[in-house]
Tab-separated table of C-alpha atoms in Angstrom:
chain	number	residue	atom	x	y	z
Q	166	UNK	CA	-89.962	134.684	-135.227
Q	167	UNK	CA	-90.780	132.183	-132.186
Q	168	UNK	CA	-92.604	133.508	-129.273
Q	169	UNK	CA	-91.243	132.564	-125.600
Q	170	UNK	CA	-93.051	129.729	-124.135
Q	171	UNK	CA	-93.423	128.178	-120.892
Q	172	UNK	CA	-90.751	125.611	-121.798
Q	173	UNK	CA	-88.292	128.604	-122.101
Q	174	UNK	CA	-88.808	129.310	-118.717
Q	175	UNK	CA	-86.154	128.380	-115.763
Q	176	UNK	CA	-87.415	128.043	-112.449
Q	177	UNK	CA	-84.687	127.880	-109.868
Q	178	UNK	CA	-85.557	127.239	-106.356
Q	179	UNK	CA	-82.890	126.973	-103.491
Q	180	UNK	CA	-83.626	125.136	-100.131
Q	181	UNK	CA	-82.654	127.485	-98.073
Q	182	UNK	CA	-85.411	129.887	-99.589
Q	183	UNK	CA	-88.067	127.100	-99.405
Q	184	UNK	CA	-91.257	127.429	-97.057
Q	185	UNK	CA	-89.493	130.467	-95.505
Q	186	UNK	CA	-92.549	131.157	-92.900
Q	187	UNK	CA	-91.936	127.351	-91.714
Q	188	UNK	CA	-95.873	126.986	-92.150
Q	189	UNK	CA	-95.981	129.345	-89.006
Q	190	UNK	CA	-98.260	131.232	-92.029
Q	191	UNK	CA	-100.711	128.934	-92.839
Q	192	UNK	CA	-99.136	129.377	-96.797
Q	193	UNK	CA	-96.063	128.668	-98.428
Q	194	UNK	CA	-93.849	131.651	-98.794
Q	195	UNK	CA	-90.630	131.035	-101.305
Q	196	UNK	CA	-88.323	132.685	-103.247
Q	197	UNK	CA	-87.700	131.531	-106.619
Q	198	UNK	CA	-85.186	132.526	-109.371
Q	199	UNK	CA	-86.918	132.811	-112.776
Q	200	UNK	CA	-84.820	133.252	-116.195
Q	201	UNK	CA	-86.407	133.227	-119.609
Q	202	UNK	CA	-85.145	134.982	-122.920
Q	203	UNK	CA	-82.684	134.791	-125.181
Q	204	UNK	CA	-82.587	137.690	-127.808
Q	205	UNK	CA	-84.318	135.532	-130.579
Q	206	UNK	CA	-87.614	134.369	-128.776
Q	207	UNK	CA	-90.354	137.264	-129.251
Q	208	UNK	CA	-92.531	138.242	-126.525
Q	209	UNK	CA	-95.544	136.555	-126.591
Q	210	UNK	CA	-99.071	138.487	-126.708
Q	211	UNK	CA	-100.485	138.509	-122.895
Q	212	UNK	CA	-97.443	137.660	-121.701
Q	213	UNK	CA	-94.356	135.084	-120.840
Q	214	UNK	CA	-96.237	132.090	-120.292
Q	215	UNK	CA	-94.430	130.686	-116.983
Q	216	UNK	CA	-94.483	126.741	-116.098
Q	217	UNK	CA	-97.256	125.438	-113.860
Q	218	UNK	CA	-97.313	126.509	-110.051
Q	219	UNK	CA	-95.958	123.107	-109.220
Q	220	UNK	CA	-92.154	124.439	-110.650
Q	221	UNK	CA	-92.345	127.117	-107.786
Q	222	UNK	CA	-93.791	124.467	-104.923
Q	223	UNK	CA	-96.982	125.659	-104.908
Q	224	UNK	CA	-100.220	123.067	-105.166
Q	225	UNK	CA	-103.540	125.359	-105.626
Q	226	UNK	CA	-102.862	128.676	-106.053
Q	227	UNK	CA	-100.391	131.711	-106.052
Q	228	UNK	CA	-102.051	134.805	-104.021
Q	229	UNK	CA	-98.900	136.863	-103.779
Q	230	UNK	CA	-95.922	137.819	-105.700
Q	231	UNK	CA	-93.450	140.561	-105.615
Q	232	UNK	CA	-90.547	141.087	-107.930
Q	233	UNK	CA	-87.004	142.069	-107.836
Q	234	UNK	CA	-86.426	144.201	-110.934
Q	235	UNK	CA	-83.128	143.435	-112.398
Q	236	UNK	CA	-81.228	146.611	-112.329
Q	237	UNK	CA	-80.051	147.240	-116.388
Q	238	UNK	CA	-82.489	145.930	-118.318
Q	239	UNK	CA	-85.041	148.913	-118.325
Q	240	UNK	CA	-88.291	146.593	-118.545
Q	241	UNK	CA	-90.561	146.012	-115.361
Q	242	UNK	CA	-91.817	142.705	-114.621
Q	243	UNK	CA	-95.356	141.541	-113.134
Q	244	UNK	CA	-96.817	138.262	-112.474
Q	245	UNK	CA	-100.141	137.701	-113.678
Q	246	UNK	CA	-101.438	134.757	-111.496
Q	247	UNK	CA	-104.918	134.781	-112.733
Q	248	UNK	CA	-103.162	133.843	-116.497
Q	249	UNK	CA	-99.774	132.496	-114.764
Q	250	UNK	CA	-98.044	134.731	-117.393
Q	251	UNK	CA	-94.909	136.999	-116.819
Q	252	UNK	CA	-95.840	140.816	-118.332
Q	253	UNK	CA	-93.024	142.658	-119.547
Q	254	UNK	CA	-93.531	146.750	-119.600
Q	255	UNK	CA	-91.508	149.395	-121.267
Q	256	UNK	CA	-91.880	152.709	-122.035
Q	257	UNK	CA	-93.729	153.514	-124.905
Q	258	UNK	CA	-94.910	156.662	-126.983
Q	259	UNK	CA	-98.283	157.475	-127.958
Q	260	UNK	CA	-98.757	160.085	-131.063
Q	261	UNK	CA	-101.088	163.070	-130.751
Q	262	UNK	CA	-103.576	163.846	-133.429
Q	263	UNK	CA	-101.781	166.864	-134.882
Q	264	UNK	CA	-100.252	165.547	-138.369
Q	265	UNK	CA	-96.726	166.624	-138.653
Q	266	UNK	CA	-96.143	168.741	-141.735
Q	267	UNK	CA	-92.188	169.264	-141.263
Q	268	UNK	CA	-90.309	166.895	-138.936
Q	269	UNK	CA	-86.600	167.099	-140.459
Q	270	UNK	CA	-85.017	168.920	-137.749
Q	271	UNK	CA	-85.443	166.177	-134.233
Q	272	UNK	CA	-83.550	163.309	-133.074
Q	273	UNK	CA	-84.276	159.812	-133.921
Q	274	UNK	CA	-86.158	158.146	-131.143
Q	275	UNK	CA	-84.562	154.740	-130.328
Q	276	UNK	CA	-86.833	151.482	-129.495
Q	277	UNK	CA	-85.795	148.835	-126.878
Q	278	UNK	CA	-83.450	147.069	-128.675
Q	279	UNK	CA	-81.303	150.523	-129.103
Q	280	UNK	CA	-81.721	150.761	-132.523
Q	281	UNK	CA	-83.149	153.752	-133.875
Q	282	UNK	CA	-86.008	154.108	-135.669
Q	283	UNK	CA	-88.420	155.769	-137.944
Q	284	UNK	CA	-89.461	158.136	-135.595
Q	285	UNK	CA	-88.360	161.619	-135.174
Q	286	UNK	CA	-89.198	164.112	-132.510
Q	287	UNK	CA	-89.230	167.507	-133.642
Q	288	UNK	CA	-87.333	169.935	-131.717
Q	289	UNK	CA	-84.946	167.157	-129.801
Q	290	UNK	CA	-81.664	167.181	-128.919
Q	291	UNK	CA	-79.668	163.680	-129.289
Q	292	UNK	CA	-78.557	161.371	-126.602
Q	293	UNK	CA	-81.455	163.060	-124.000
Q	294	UNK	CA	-83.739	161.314	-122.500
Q	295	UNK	CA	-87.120	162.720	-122.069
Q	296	UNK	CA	-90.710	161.558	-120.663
Q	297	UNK	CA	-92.795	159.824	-122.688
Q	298	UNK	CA	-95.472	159.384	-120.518
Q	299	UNK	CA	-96.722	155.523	-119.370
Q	300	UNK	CA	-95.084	152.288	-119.929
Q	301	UNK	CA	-96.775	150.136	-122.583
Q	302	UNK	CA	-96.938	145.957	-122.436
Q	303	UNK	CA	-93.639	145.320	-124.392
Q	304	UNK	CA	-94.164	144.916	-128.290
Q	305	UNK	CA	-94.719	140.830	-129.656
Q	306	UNK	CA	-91.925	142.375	-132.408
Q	307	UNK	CA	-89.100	142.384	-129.378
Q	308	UNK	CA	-86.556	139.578	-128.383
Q	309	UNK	CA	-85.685	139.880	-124.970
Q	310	UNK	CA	-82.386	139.085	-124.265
Q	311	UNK	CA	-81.469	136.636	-121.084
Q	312	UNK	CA	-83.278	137.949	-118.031
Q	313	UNK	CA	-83.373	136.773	-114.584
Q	314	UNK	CA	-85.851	137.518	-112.006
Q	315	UNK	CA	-86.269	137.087	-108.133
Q	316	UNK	CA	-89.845	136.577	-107.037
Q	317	UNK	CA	-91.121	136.268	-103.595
Q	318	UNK	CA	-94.417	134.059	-103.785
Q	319	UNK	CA	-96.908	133.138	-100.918
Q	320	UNK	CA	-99.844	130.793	-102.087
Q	321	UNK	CA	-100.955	127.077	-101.009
């Protein structure tokens, strides 16, 4: 499958959240819409490579960037200004070192796409959620479907 690319990437910016410190802040604060995915482009190692700073109106650099999290989705978003990519998180399972001898009698776990999968977890009830421990960069195997995302930037 095709990875997400910057050209996937749809930078929306609305006058009225332009420049919203009116230069009072020696830097350009704005608030952009960003939407990228479609359910068929894979997630690209290191990240959703976003369009150059000049789509979100800034001319040297990005220094801040803070992120409404859409609300259904279950990934978290960062920014990664250094690489101008977009990192997508979910949470992820890590296996222990003890070899399972007899794992018949668990629920099937079920991956970000809500289909279930190989793995079983001994001793599980169905439909219950239960912690996993820490989120995981989101596998280059997973489409995200359409997502959009509100970022508050401040940079030059």
């Amino acid at each position: 499958m095709t990875a997400l690319a910057s050209s996937d990437v749809t930078v929306t910016r609305s006058i009225r959240n332009l420049d919203i410190g009116h230069g009072a802040l020696s830097k350009n604060m704005s608030i952009v819409s960003v939407t990228f995915g479609d359910g068929s482009l894979t997630y690209p190692s290191g990240g959703v490579p976003m369009p150059a700073i000049g789509n979100f109106g800034f001319q040297r650099q990005v220094d801040f960037t803070a992120i409404q999290q859409p609300s259904a989705n279950g990934f978290v978003y960062k920014y990664d200004a250094t690489n101008n990519k977009m990192k997508i998180y979910t949470q992820g399972v890590v296996t222990g070192s003890t070899a399972a001898t007899a794992c018949a009698n668990g629920a099937l776990a079920e991956n970000s796409a809500a289909a279930e999968t190989a793995v079983r977890l001994s001793g599980t009830a169905i439909n219950t959620t239960y912690d996993l421990g820490a989120m995981i960069k989101l596998p280059t195997t997973i489409a995200p479907a359409s997502a959009t995302v509100s970022m508050l930037m401040l940079g030059e």
